[in-house]
Amino acid sequence: MKNKPQETQKKQSDLAVLLGYAGDRRKLTFTGLALSALAMVLGMAPYICIYLVVRDLINVFPDFSGAVSITKYAYLAFLFAVLGIVVYFAALMCTHLAAFRTASNIRKEGMAHLMKAPLGFFDQNASGLLRNRLDGAASETETLLAHNLADIVGSIAMLLSMLVLMFFFDWRMGGACLLAAVISILAMMSMMGGKNAGLMAEYQAAQDVMSKAGTEYVRGIPVVKVFQQTVDSFRAFQTAIENYSDKAEHYQADVCRVPQALNLTFTEGAFVFLIPVVLFLLPGAMASGNLALLVTNFAFYAVFSAIISTALARVMFAASGMMLAHTALGRIDQVMAAPNLPVTDHPVSIRGSGVTFRDVSFTYEGAPSPALSHVSFRVEPGETVALVGPSGGGKTTAASLIPRFWDVTSGCVEVGGADVRKVDPHDLMDRVAFVFQNSHLFKDTILENVRASRPGATRDEVMKALEAAQCGDILEKLPKGVDTLLGSEGTYLSGGEQQRIALARAILKDAPIVVLDEATAFADPENEVLIQKALGTLTKGKTVIMIAHRLSTVVSADRIIVLDRGQVRESGTHRELVSRGGLYARMWQEYTQALQWKIGADAPKAVAETKAKEAGK
Ligand code: ADP
Ligand code: MG
């Protein structure tokens, strides 16, 4: 029972959902639709005027000077036509105002929702892509609300008033016109409904597959070039194109040919239907002397039947707008389905800077096995703990649970004695600084990029942080120093340089807890030395949890935790672990061997250095 409201909400029509976004401008939509209907009814008036003109002309035939009222009717027709246009314009004004508001509300609500998603969500769903999707979908709803809907309502009003007009002058001729219209509608429906609906869906699905394969193909062009492959290697793309063309051909030739021919014949040539009716009525009219009326009516219906096709085409066109809006809403729903990071109403305060994992298990959504299972460890304030282990062991996952990139599946992660889920997210963010593998720099100046971690920081403080992060050489070579706009005019930084800017950012933040993920993984040797120096400054006096592939950097850690297949295998100091002869000892041996192999002649020296570092510990 409790779920009832949600369920009914799910069944809401697309239109109701859209109007929900319109807020207080919803009324404007309704006003616009009413005006649009009025405009279409007004648009019918000129046809009545034409009827009156024809009637007068036929009545006075052959002495046309007797047709004194036709000028009046002509003016009336003109007046109604203009009035119709003006009212239609006003209608579109209303629907546009409402549509713009709706689209902007969709964007706002979508962004607000995304802001509440856990950060890890954006690892899996590029934020730019999500924003584009939201943006595109919002503009697509604009077309529906601003134009299609007004046209649908207008066309319905038009069809209704046509129906009235049809039977007003001569129901038999009206019936003939209606019959033609009904046949063409049936033909049209047979193309899309029944067993053909499946074909239509297949055709659209094939089109979808083709465009996706096309995207893949374009993405793969570098590979094609490097490996000298041909389009043939993109079998998937080729098959998709062939499949689409088969489906399109089949749908058009076998399904659409006859109905479309019927449809066009009966909409464009509806007046042909009038001829037998007129022939049938002719003897009676001659006998009763009503010939003039019959001719007048015939003239009217002949003109009138021509606009039936316009009205029908309009409905068709508007209906396709409905379909577009439906898929757009689907995409908006995808954005709105982004998980929300639950925020507590009664936040607990963080005391101290220790980090504790209590029996933590975590499984990525849709993953068959847990990335972490029953992981427990404690990092005391001021301690430096290194997470090591084979790739895929769960190190990054463990680190990302601390700032709540994700929430644990079971167990809990505590910072300063408080469960991270029970503290104010802002408070948590203030306490923890992270430097991750691919640090993200904004398209802004270096100054602002660093300042992002502490918006109130002065220029001086930023400069000090940059200095501490060994960024002097970067600033020197840039045209405007710290005020250089990144990503513009060819100002791109290498991976190691970006890493140092990210370190400056973390240094400026001066948070008591520092989480580092493979901060040196991509750096070249020169950068690595500088990065190590910067890390020294960053981690001084802090609680540090660091992940590093190069074991030389973790030798000096207070404690090393070995994560393998999501579980803590070993933990202890470097010495303890080496003497234990377990997984870490094996990794260490491989590492030193690799070092010897890599450095060749210099090996004894390098190993001696590492050993010295080890001994100093
Ligand atoms: P490590 O950093 O030790 O190399 P990770 O924490 O990155 O290991 O990965 C642990 C496990 O979780 C791996 O099996 C990996 O495939 C999986 N994994 C990592 N990130 C994701 C993700 N975003 N979605 C699903 N599975 C993931
Ligand atoms: Mg990792």
Coordinates of N, CA and C in Angstrom, one line a residue, residues 394-580:
G394 N 41.5 -4.3 -4.9 CA 40.5 -3.5 -4.2 C 41.0 -2.2 -3.5
K395 N 42.2 -1.9 -3.8 CA 42.9 -0.7 -3.2 C 42.1 0.6 -3.5
T396 N 41.9 0.8 -4.8 CA 41.2 2.1 -5.2 C 39.8 2.1 -4.6
T397 N 39.2 0.9 -4.6 CA 37.8 0.8 -4.0 C 37.8 1.2 -2.6
A398 N 38.8 0.7 -1.8 CA 38.8 1.0 -0.4 C 39.0 2.5 -0.2
A399 N 40.0 3.1 -0.9 CA 40.3 4.5 -0.8 C 39.0 5.3 -1.1
S400 N 38.2 4.9 -2.1 CA 37.1 5.7 -2.5 C 35.9 5.6 -1.6
L401 N 36.0 4.7 -0.7 CA 34.9 4.6 0.3 C 35.0 5.6 1.4
I402 N 36.2 6.1 1.6 CA 36.5 7.1 2.6 C 35.7 8.4 2.4
P403 N 35.9 9.0 1.2 CA 35.2 10.3 0.9 C 33.7 10.0 0.4
R404 N 33.3 8.8 0.5 CA 31.9 8.4 0.1 C 31.7 8.5 -1.4
F405 N 32.7 8.1 -2.2 CA 32.5 8.0 -3.6 C 31.4 6.9 -3.8
W406 N 31.4 6.0 -2.9 CA 30.4 5.0 -2.8 C 30.1 4.8 -1.3
D407 N 29.0 4.1 -1.1 CA 28.7 3.8 0.3 C 28.9 2.3 0.4
V408 N 29.3 1.8 1.6 CA 29.6 0.4 1.8 C 28.3 -0.4 1.7
T409 N 28.5 -1.7 1.3 CA 27.4 -2.6 1.2 C 27.0 -3.1 2.6
S410 N 28.1 -3.4 3.4 CA 27.9 -3.7 4.8 C 29.1 -3.3 5.6
G411 N 29.0 -3.3 6.9 CA 30.1 -2.8 7.7 C 30.0 -1.3 7.7
C412 N 31.1 -0.6 8.2 CA 31.1 0.8 8.1 C 32.5 1.4 8.1
V413 N 32.6 2.6 7.5 CA 33.9 3.3 7.4 C 33.7 4.5 8.3
E414 N 34.7 4.7 9.2 CA 34.6 5.8 10.2 C 35.8 6.7 10.0
V415 N 35.4 8.0 10.1 CA 36.5 9.0 10.0 C 36.3 9.8 11.3
G416 N 37.4 9.9 12.1 CA 37.3 10.6 13.4 C 36.2 10.1 14.3
G417 N 36.1 8.8 14.3 CA 35.2 8.1 15.2 C 33.7 8.1 14.7
A418 N 33.4 8.8 13.6 CA 32.0 8.9 13.1 C 31.9 8.1 11.8
D419 N 30.8 7.4 11.7 CA 30.4 6.7 10.5 C 30.3 7.8 9.4
V420 N 31.0 7.6 8.2 CA 31.0 8.6 7.2 C 29.5 8.9 6.7
R421 N 28.6 8.0 6.9 CA 27.3 8.2 6.4 C 26.5 9.1 7.3
K422 N 27.1 9.2 8.6 CA 26.3 10.0 9.6 C 26.8 11.4 9.8
V423 N 27.8 11.8 9.0 CA 28.4 13.1 9.2 C 27.9 14.0 8.0
D424 N 28.0 15.3 8.2 CA 27.6 16.3 7.2 C 28.7 16.1 6.0
P425 N 28.2 15.9 4.8 CA 29.1 15.7 3.7 C 30.1 16.8 3.5
H426 N 29.7 18.0 3.8 CA 30.7 19.2 3.7 C 31.8 19.0 4.8
D427 N 31.4 18.6 6.0 CA 32.3 18.4 7.0 C 33.4 17.3 6.6
L428 N 32.8 16.2 6.0 CA 33.7 15.1 5.6 C 34.7 15.6 4.5
M429 N 34.1 16.4 3.6 CA 35.0 16.9 2.5 C 36.1 17.8 3.0
D430 N 35.8 18.6 4.1 CA 36.8 19.4 4.7 C 37.9 18.7 5.3
R431 N 37.6 17.5 5.8 CA 38.6 16.7 6.5 C 39.5 15.9 5.6
V432 N 39.0 15.6 4.5 CA 39.8 14.6 3.6 C 40.2 15.3 2.3
A433 N 41.5 15.2 2.0 CA 42.0 15.6 0.7 C 42.4 14.4 -0.1
F434 N 42.1 14.4 -1.4 CA 42.5 13.2 -2.2 C 43.2 13.6 -3.4
V435 N 44.2 12.8 -3.7 CA 44.9 13.0 -5.0 C 44.7 11.6 -5.7
F436 N 43.9 11.6 -6.8 CA 43.7 10.4 -7.5 C 44.5 10.3 -8.8
Q437 N 44.5 9.1 -9.3 CA 45.2 8.8 -10.5 C 45.1 9.8 -11.6
N438 N 43.9 10.1 -12.0 CA 43.8 11.1 -13.1 C 43.1 12.3 -12.5
S439 N 43.9 13.2 -12.0 CA 43.4 14.4 -11.3 C 42.8 15.2 -12.4
H440 N 41.6 15.8 -12.0 CA 40.9 16.5 -13.0 C 41.2 18.0 -12.8
L441 N 41.7 18.6 -13.9 CA 41.9 20.1 -13.9 C 40.9 20.8 -14.7
F442 N 40.3 21.9 -14.2 CA 39.3 22.6 -15.0 C 39.9 23.5 -16.0
K443 N 39.1 23.9 -17.0 CA 39.5 24.8 -18.0 C 39.5 26.2 -17.4
D444 N 40.4 26.5 -16.5 CA 40.5 27.7 -15.8 C 42.0 28.1 -15.6
T445 N 42.2 29.1 -14.9 CA 43.6 29.4 -14.6 C 44.2 28.5 -13.6
I446 N 45.5 28.4 -13.5 CA 46.1 27.5 -12.5 C 45.7 28.0 -11.1
L447 N 45.7 29.3 -11.0 CA 45.3 29.9 -9.7 C 44.0 29.4 -9.2
E448 N 43.0 29.4 -10.1 CA 41.6 29.0 -9.7 C 41.6 27.5 -9.5
N449 N 42.4 26.8 -10.3 CA 42.4 25.3 -10.2 C 42.9 24.9 -8.8
V450 N 43.9 25.6 -8.3 CA 44.4 25.3 -7.0 C 43.4 25.7 -6.0
R451 N 42.9 26.9 -6.2 CA 42.0 27.6 -5.2 C 40.7 26.8 -5.0
A452 N 40.4 25.9 -6.0 CA 39.1 25.2 -5.9 C 39.0 24.4 -4.6
S453 N 40.1 24.0 -4.0 CA 40.0 23.2 -2.8 C 39.7 24.0 -1.6
R454 N 40.0 25.4 -1.7 CA 39.7 26.2 -0.5 C 39.4 27.6 -1.1
P455 N 38.1 27.8 -1.5 CA 37.7 29.0 -2.2 C 38.1 30.3 -1.6
G456 N 38.3 30.3 -0.2 CA 38.6 31.6 0.4 C 40.1 32.0 0.4
A457 N 40.9 31.1 -0.2 CA 42.4 31.3 -0.1 C 42.8 32.5 -0.8
T458 N 43.8 33.2 -0.3 CA 44.4 34.3 -1.0 C 45.4 33.9 -2.0
R459 N 45.7 34.8 -2.9 CA 46.7 34.5 -4.0 C 48.0 34.1 -3.4
D460 N 48.4 34.7 -2.3 CA 49.6 34.4 -1.6 C 49.7 32.9 -1.2
E461 N 48.5 32.5 -0.6 CA 48.4 31.1 -0.1 C 48.5 30.1 -1.2
V462 N 47.9 30.5 -2.3 CA 47.9 29.6 -3.5 C 49.4 29.5 -4.0
M463 N 50.1 30.6 -4.0 CA 51.4 30.6 -4.5 C 52.3 29.7 -3.6
K464 N 52.1 29.8 -2.3 CA 52.9 29.0 -1.4 C 52.6 27.5 -1.6
A465 N 51.3 27.2 -1.8 CA 51.0 25.8 -2.0 C 51.7 25.3 -3.3
L466 N 51.7 26.1 -4.4 CA 52.3 25.7 -5.6 C 53.8 25.5 -5.4
E467 N 54.4 26.4 -4.6 CA 55.8 26.3 -4.4 C 56.1 25.0 -3.6
A468 N 55.3 24.7 -2.6 CA 55.4 23.5 -1.8 C 55.2 22.2 -2.7
A469 N 54.4 22.4 -3.7 CA 54.2 21.2 -4.6 C 55.2 21.2 -5.7
Q470 N 56.3 22.0 -5.6 CA 57.3 22.0 -6.6 C 56.9 22.3 -8.0
C471 N 56.0 23.3 -8.1 CA 55.4 23.7 -9.4 C 56.1 24.9 -10.0
G472 N 57.2 25.3 -9.4 CA 58.0 26.5 -9.9 C 58.3 26.4 -11.4
D473 N 58.8 25.3 -11.8 CA 59.2 25.1 -13.2 C 58.0 25.2 -14.2
I474 N 56.8 24.8 -13.7 CA 55.6 24.8 -14.6 C 55.2 26.3 -14.8
L475 N 55.2 27.0 -13.7 CA 54.8 28.4 -13.7 C 55.7 29.2 -14.6
E476 N 57.0 28.9 -14.5 CA 58.0 29.7 -15.3 C 57.8 29.5 -16.8
K477 N 57.5 28.3 -17.2 CA 57.4 28.2 -18.7 C 56.1 28.6 -19.3
L478 N 55.1 28.9 -18.4 CA 53.8 29.3 -18.9 C 53.8 30.8 -19.2
P479 N 53.1 31.3 -20.3 CA 53.2 32.7 -20.7 C 52.7 33.6 -19.6
K480 N 51.6 33.3 -18.9 CA 51.1 34.2 -17.9 C 51.2 33.6 -16.5
G481 N 52.2 32.7 -16.3 CA 52.4 32.1 -15.0 C 51.2 31.5 -14.4
V482 N 50.9 31.9 -13.2 CA 49.8 31.3 -12.5 C 48.4 31.7 -13.0
D483 N 48.4 32.7 -13.8 CA 47.1 33.2 -14.4 C 46.9 32.6 -15.8
T484 N 47.7 31.6 -16.2 CA 47.5 31.0 -17.5 C 46.3 30.1 -17.5
L485 N 45.5 30.3 -18.6 CA 44.3 29.5 -18.7 C 44.7 28.1 -19.2
L486 N 44.3 27.1 -18.5 CA 44.7 25.8 -18.9 C 43.8 25.3 -20.0
G487 N 44.4 24.5 -20.9 CA 43.5 23.9 -22.0 C 43.3 24.9 -23.1
S488 N 43.8 26.1 -23.1 CA 43.6 27.0 -24.2 C 44.9 27.3 -24.8
E489 N 44.9 27.7 -26.1 CA 46.1 28.2 -26.8 C 47.3 27.2 -26.6
G490 N 47.0 25.9 -26.6 CA 48.0 24.9 -26.6 C 48.7 24.8 -25.2
T491 N 48.0 25.3 -24.2 CA 48.6 25.1 -22.8 C 48.1 23.8 -22.3
Y492 N 48.9 22.8 -22.5 CA 48.5 21.5 -21.9 C 49.7 21.1 -21.0
L493 N 49.3 20.4 -19.9 CA 50.3 20.0 -19.0 C 50.5 18.5 -19.1
S494 N 51.7 18.0 -18.9 CA 51.9 16.5 -18.9 C 51.3 15.9 -17.7
G495 N 51.1 14.6 -17.7 CA 50.5 13.9 -16.6 C 51.1 14.2 -15.3
G496 N 52.5 14.2 -15.3 CA 53.2 14.5 -14.0 C 53.0 15.9 -13.5
E497 N 52.9 16.8 -14.5 CA 52.7 18.2 -14.1 C 51.3 18.5 -13.6
Q498 N 50.4 17.8 -14.2 CA 49.0 17.9 -13.7 C 48.9 17.4 -12.3
Q499 N 49.6 16.3 -12.1 CA 49.7 15.6 -10.8 C 50.2 16.6 -9.7
R500 N 51.2 17.4 -10.1 CA 51.8 18.3 -9.1 C 50.8 19.5 -8.8
I501 N 50.1 19.9 -9.9 CA 49.1 21.0 -9.6 C 48.0 20.4 -8.7
A502 N 47.6 19.2 -8.9 CA 46.6 18.5 -8.0 C 47.2 18.4 -6.6
L503 N 48.5 18.2 -6.5 CA 49.1 18.1 -5.1 C 49.0 19.5 -4.5
A504 N 49.3 20.5 -5.3 CA 49.2 21.9 -4.7 C 47.8 22.2 -4.2
R505 N 46.9 21.7 -4.9 CA 45.5 21.8 -4.5 C 45.2 21.2 -3.2
A506 N 45.8 20.0 -3.1 CA 45.6 19.2 -1.8 C 46.4 19.9 -0.7
I507 N 47.5 20.4 -1.0 CA 48.3 21.1 0.1 C 47.6 22.3 0.6
L508 N 47.0 23.1 -0.4 CA 46.3 24.3 0.0 C 45.1 23.9 0.9
K509 N 44.5 22.8 0.6 CA 43.3 22.4 1.4 C 43.7 22.1 2.9
D510 N 44.9 21.6 3.1 CA 45.5 21.4 4.4 C 44.5 20.6 5.3
A511 N 44.0 19.5 4.7 CA 43.0 18.6 5.4 C 43.8 17.7 6.3
P512 N 43.3 17.3 7.4 CA 44.1 16.4 8.3 C 44.2 14.9 7.8
I513 N 43.4 14.6 6.9 CA 43.4 13.2 6.3 C 43.7 13.3 4.8
V514 N 44.8 12.6 4.4 CA 45.1 12.6 2.9 C 45.0 11.2 2.3
V515 N 44.3 11.1 1.2 CA 44.2 9.9 0.5 C 44.8 10.0 -0.8
L516 N 45.8 9.1 -1.1 CA 46.6 9.2 -2.3 C 46.4 7.9 -3.1
D517 N 46.0 8.0 -4.4 CA 45.9 6.8 -5.2 C 46.9 6.8 -6.3
E518 N 47.9 6.0 -6.2 CA 48.9 5.8 -7.3 C 49.3 7.2 -7.8
A519 N 49.6 8.1 -7.0 CA 49.9 9.4 -7.4 C 51.1 9.5 -8.3
T520 N 52.0 8.5 -8.3 CA 53.2 8.6 -9.1 C 53.1 7.7 -10.3
A521 N 52.0 7.0 -10.5 CA 52.0 5.9 -11.5 C 52.4 6.4 -12.9
F522 N 52.0 7.6 -13.3 CA 52.2 8.0 -14.7 C 53.4 8.9 -14.8
A523 N 54.0 9.2 -13.7 CA 55.0 10.3 -13.8 C 56.3 9.8 -14.4
D524 N 57.0 10.6 -15.1 CA 58.3 10.3 -15.6 C 59.3 10.5 -14.5
P525 N 60.5 10.0 -14.6 CA 61.5 10.1 -13.5 C 61.6 11.5 -12.9
E526 N 61.8 12.5 -13.8 CA 62.0 13.8 -13.3 C 60.9 14.3 -12.5
N527 N 59.7 14.1 -13.0 CA 58.5 14.5 -12.3 C 58.4 13.7 -11.0
E528 N 58.8 12.5 -11.0 CA 58.6 11.6 -9.8 C 59.4 12.2 -8.6
V529 N 60.6 12.7 -8.9 CA 61.4 13.2 -7.8 C 60.6 14.4 -7.2
L530 N 60.1 15.3 -8.1 CA 59.4 16.5 -7.6 C 58.1 16.1 -6.9
I531 N 57.5 15.1 -7.5 CA 56.2 14.7 -6.8 C 56.5 14.1 -5.5
Q532 N 57.6 13.3 -5.3 CA 57.9 12.8 -4.0 C 58.1 13.9 -3.0
K533 N 58.8 15.0 -3.4 CA 59.1 16.1 -2.6 C 57.7 16.7 -2.1
A534 N 56.9 17.0 -3.2 CA 55.6 17.6 -2.9 C 54.8 16.7 -1.9
L535 N 54.8 15.4 -2.1 CA 54.1 14.5 -1.3 C 54.6 14.6 0.2
G536 N 55.9 14.8 0.3 CA 56.5 15.0 1.6 C 55.9 16.1 2.4
T537 N 55.7 17.2 1.7 CA 55.1 18.4 2.3 C 53.6 18.1 2.6
L538 N 52.9 17.5 1.6 CA 51.5 17.3 1.8 C 51.2 16.4 3.0
T539 N 52.0 15.4 3.1 CA 51.7 14.3 4.1 C 52.2 14.6 5.5
K540 N 53.0 15.6 5.6 CA 53.7 15.9 6.9 C 52.6 16.2 8.0
G541 N 52.7 15.3 9.0 CA 51.8 15.5 10.2 C 50.4 15.1 9.9
K542 N 50.2 14.4 8.8 CA 48.8 14.1 8.4 C 48.5 12.6 8.6
T543 N 47.3 12.3 8.6 CA 46.9 10.9 8.6 C 46.9 10.5 7.1
V544 N 47.7 9.5 6.7 CA 47.8 9.3 5.2 C 47.5 7.9 4.9
I545 N 46.6 7.7 3.9 CA 46.4 6.4 3.3 C 46.8 6.5 1.9
M546 N 47.8 5.7 1.5 CA 48.3 5.9 0.2 C 48.4 4.5 -0.5
I547 N 48.2 4.6 -1.8 CA 48.2 3.5 -2.7 C 49.4 3.7 -3.6
A548 N 50.3 2.8 -3.8 CA 51.4 3.0 -4.7 C 51.8 1.7 -5.3
H549 N 52.0 1.7 -6.6 CA 52.5 0.5 -7.3 C 54.0 0.3 -7.1
R550 N 54.7 1.4 -7.0 CA 56.2 1.3 -6.8 C 56.4 1.1 -5.4
L551 N 56.9 -0.1 -5.1 CA 57.0 -0.4 -3.7 C 58.0 0.4 -2.9
S552 N 59.0 1.0 -3.7 CA 60.0 1.8 -3.0 C 59.3 3.0 -2.3
T553 N 58.2 3.4 -2.7 CA 57.6 4.6 -2.1 C 56.8 4.2 -0.8
V554 N 56.6 2.9 -0.6 CA 55.8 2.5 0.6 C 56.7 1.9 1.7
V555 N 57.9 1.7 1.3 CA 58.9 1.1 2.3 C 58.8 1.9 3.6
S556 N 58.7 3.2 3.5 CA 58.8 4.0 4.8 C 57.5 4.2 5.4
A557 N 56.4 3.6 5.0 CA 55.1 3.7 5.6 C 55.1 3.1 7.0
D558 N 54.3 3.6 7.9 CA 54.2 3.1 9.2 C 53.7 1.7 9.2
R559 N 52.7 1.5 8.3 CA 52.1 0.1 8.2 C 51.7 -0.1 6.7
I560 N 51.8 -1.4 6.4 CA 51.4 -1.7 5.0 C 50.3 -2.8 5.1
I561 N 49.2 -2.5 4.3 CA 48.1 -3.5 4.3 C 48.1 -4.1 2.9
V562 N 48.1 -5.4 2.9 CA 48.1 -6.0 1.6 C 46.7 -6.5 1.3
L563 N 46.1 -5.9 0.2 CA 44.8 -6.3 -0.2 C 44.9 -7.2 -1.4
D564 N 44.2 -8.3 -1.4 CA 44.2 -9.3 -2.5 C 42.8 -9.8 -2.7
R565 N 42.3 -9.7 -3.8 CA 40.9 -10.2 -4.1 C 39.9 -9.7 -3.1
G566 N 40.1 -8.4 -2.7 CA 39.1 -7.8 -1.8 C 39.3 -8.1 -0.4
Q567 N 40.3 -8.8 0.0 CA 40.5 -9.2 1.4 C 41.9 -8.7 1.9
V568 N 42.0 -8.4 3.2 CA 43.2 -8.1 3.8 C 44.0 -9.4 4.0
R569 N 45.1 -9.5 3.3 CA 45.9 -10.7 3.3 C 47.0 -10.7 4.5
E570 N 47.6 -9.5 4.5 CA 48.7 -9.3 5.5 C 48.7 -7.8 5.9
S571 N 49.2 -7.6 7.1 CA 49.5 -6.2 7.4 C 50.6 -6.1 8.4
G572 N 51.4 -5.0 8.3 CA 52.6 -4.9 9.2 C 53.5 -3.9 8.6
T573 N 54.7 -3.8 9.2 CA 55.7 -2.9 8.6 C 56.4 -3.6 7.4
H574 N 57.1 -2.9 6.7 CA 57.8 -3.5 5.5 C 58.7 -4.7 6.0
R575 N 59.4 -4.4 7.1 CA 60.3 -5.5 7.6 C 59.6 -6.7 8.0
E576 N 58.5 -6.5 8.8 CA 57.7 -7.6 9.3 C 57.2 -8.5 8.1
L577 N 56.7 -7.7 7.1 CA 56.1 -8.4 6.0 C 57.1 -9.2 5.2
V578 N 58.3 -8.6 5.0 CA 59.3 -9.2 4.2 C 59.8 -10.5 4.9
S579 N 59.9 -10.4 6.2 CA 60.4 -11.6 6.9 C 59.4 -12.6 7.1
R580 N 58.1 -12.2 6.9 CA 57.0 -13.2 7.0 C 57.0 -14.2 5.8

